[in-house]
Coordinates of C-alpha atoms in Angstrom, one line a residue:
X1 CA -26.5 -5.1 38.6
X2 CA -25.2 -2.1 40.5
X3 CA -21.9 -3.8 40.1
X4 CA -21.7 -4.3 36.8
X5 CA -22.9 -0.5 36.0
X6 CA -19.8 0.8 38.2
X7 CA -17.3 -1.5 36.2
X8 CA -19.0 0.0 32.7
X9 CA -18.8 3.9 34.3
X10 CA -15.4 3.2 35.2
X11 CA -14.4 2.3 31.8
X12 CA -16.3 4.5 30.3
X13 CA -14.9 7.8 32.1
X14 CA -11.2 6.0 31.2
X15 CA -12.0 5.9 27.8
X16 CA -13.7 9.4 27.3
X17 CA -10.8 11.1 29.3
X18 CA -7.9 9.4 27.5
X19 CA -9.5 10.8 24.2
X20 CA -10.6 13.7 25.6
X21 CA -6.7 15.0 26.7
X22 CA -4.9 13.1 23.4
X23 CA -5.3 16.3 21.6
X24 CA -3.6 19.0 23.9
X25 CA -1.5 16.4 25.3
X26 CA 0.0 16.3 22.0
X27 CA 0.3 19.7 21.8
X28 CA 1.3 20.9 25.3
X29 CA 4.2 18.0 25.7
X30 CA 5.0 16.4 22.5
X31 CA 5.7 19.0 20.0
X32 CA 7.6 21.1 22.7
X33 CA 9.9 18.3 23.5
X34 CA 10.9 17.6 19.6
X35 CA 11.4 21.3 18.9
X36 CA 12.8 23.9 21.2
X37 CA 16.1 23.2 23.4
X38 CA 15.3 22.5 27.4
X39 CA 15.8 25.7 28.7
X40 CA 13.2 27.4 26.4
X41 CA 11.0 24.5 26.5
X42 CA 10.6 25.1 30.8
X43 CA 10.4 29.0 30.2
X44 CA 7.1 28.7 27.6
X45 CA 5.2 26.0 29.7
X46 CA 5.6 28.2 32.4
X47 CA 4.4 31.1 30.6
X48 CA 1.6 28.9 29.5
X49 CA 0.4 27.9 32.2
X50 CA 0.4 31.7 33.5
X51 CA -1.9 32.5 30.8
X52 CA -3.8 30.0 30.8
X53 CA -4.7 30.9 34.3
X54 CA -5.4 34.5 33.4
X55 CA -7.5 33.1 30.4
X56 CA -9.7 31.1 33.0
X57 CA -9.8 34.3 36.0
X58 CA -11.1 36.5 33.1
X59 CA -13.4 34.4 31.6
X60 CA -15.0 33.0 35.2
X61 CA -15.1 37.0 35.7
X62 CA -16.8 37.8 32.6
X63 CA -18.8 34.2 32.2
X64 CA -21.9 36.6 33.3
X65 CA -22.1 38.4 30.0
X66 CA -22.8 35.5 27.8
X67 CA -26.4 34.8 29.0
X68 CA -27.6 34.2 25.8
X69 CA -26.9 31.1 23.5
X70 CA -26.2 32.7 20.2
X71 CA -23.5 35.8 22.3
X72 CA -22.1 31.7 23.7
X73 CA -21.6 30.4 20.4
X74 CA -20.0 33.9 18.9
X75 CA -17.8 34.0 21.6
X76 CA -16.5 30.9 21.4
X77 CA -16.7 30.8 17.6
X78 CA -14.3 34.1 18.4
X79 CA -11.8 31.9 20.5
X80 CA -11.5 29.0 18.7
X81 CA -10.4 31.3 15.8
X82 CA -8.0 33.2 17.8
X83 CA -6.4 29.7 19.2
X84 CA -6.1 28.3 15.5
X85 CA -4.1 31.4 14.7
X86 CA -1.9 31.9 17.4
X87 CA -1.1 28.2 16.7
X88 CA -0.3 28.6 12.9
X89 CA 1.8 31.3 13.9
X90 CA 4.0 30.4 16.7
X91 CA 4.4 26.6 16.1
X92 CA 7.2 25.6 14.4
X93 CA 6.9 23.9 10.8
X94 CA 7.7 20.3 12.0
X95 CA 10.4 18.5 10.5
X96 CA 11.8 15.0 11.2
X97 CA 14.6 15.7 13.7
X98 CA 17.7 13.3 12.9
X99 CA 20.0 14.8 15.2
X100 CA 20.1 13.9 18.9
X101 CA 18.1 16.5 21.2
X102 CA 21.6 16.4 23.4
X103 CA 23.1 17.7 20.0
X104 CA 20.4 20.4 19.8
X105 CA 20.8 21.3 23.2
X106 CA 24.0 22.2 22.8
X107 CA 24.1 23.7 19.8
X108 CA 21.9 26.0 21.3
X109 CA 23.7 26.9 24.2
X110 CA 26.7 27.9 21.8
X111 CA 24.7 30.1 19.8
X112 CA 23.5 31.6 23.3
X113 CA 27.1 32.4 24.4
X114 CA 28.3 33.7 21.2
X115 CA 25.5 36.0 20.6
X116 CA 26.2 37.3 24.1
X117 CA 30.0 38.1 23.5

């Protein structure tokens, strides 16, 4: 019944987008939060958000380009690689964190001051 189809859609798009966002959820919010003090952690999603729009407005701009299937594949071949990178590169090397993010904050903040004196 028409019912029934609605109930299974609705599930269905719950389930795909929960999976679909676990990923750069992950990424984006998680890993931020257990490695870099507060005020640093604000700056960067601010700054990634910026270029994520920029990323988008030149891509929508240029989307015209990639009328062909194989240039669509090389070009996101071409990102994909360029994301894995940057990742390697600018993530930190996780490590279980036994003191308090308080603690961390802090400690941060001292090393700020001193290094400005």
């Amino acid at each position: 019944s028409a019912v029934t189809d609605r109930v299974a859609d609705c599930l269905l798009f719950n389930a795909f987008f929960r999976f679909f966002n676990f990923g750069p959820n992950i990424t984006t919010y998680l890993i931020p939060l257990e490695s870099w003090p507060t005020p640093v952690r604000g700056t960067m999603h601010g700054f990634a958000g910026a270029a994520a729009k920029l990323g988008a407005t030149i891509g929508l701009g240029l989307f015209w380009l990639l009328r062909s299937r194989k240039l669509m594949c090389v070009a996101c071949a071409i990102c994909a690689g360029l994301a894995t990178l940057t990742t390697m590169v600018y993530s930190p090397h996780l490590v279980p964190v036994s003191a308090d993010l308080k603690l961390i904050d802090e400690e941060w903040q001292e090393g700020r001051v001193n290094s400005s004196e």
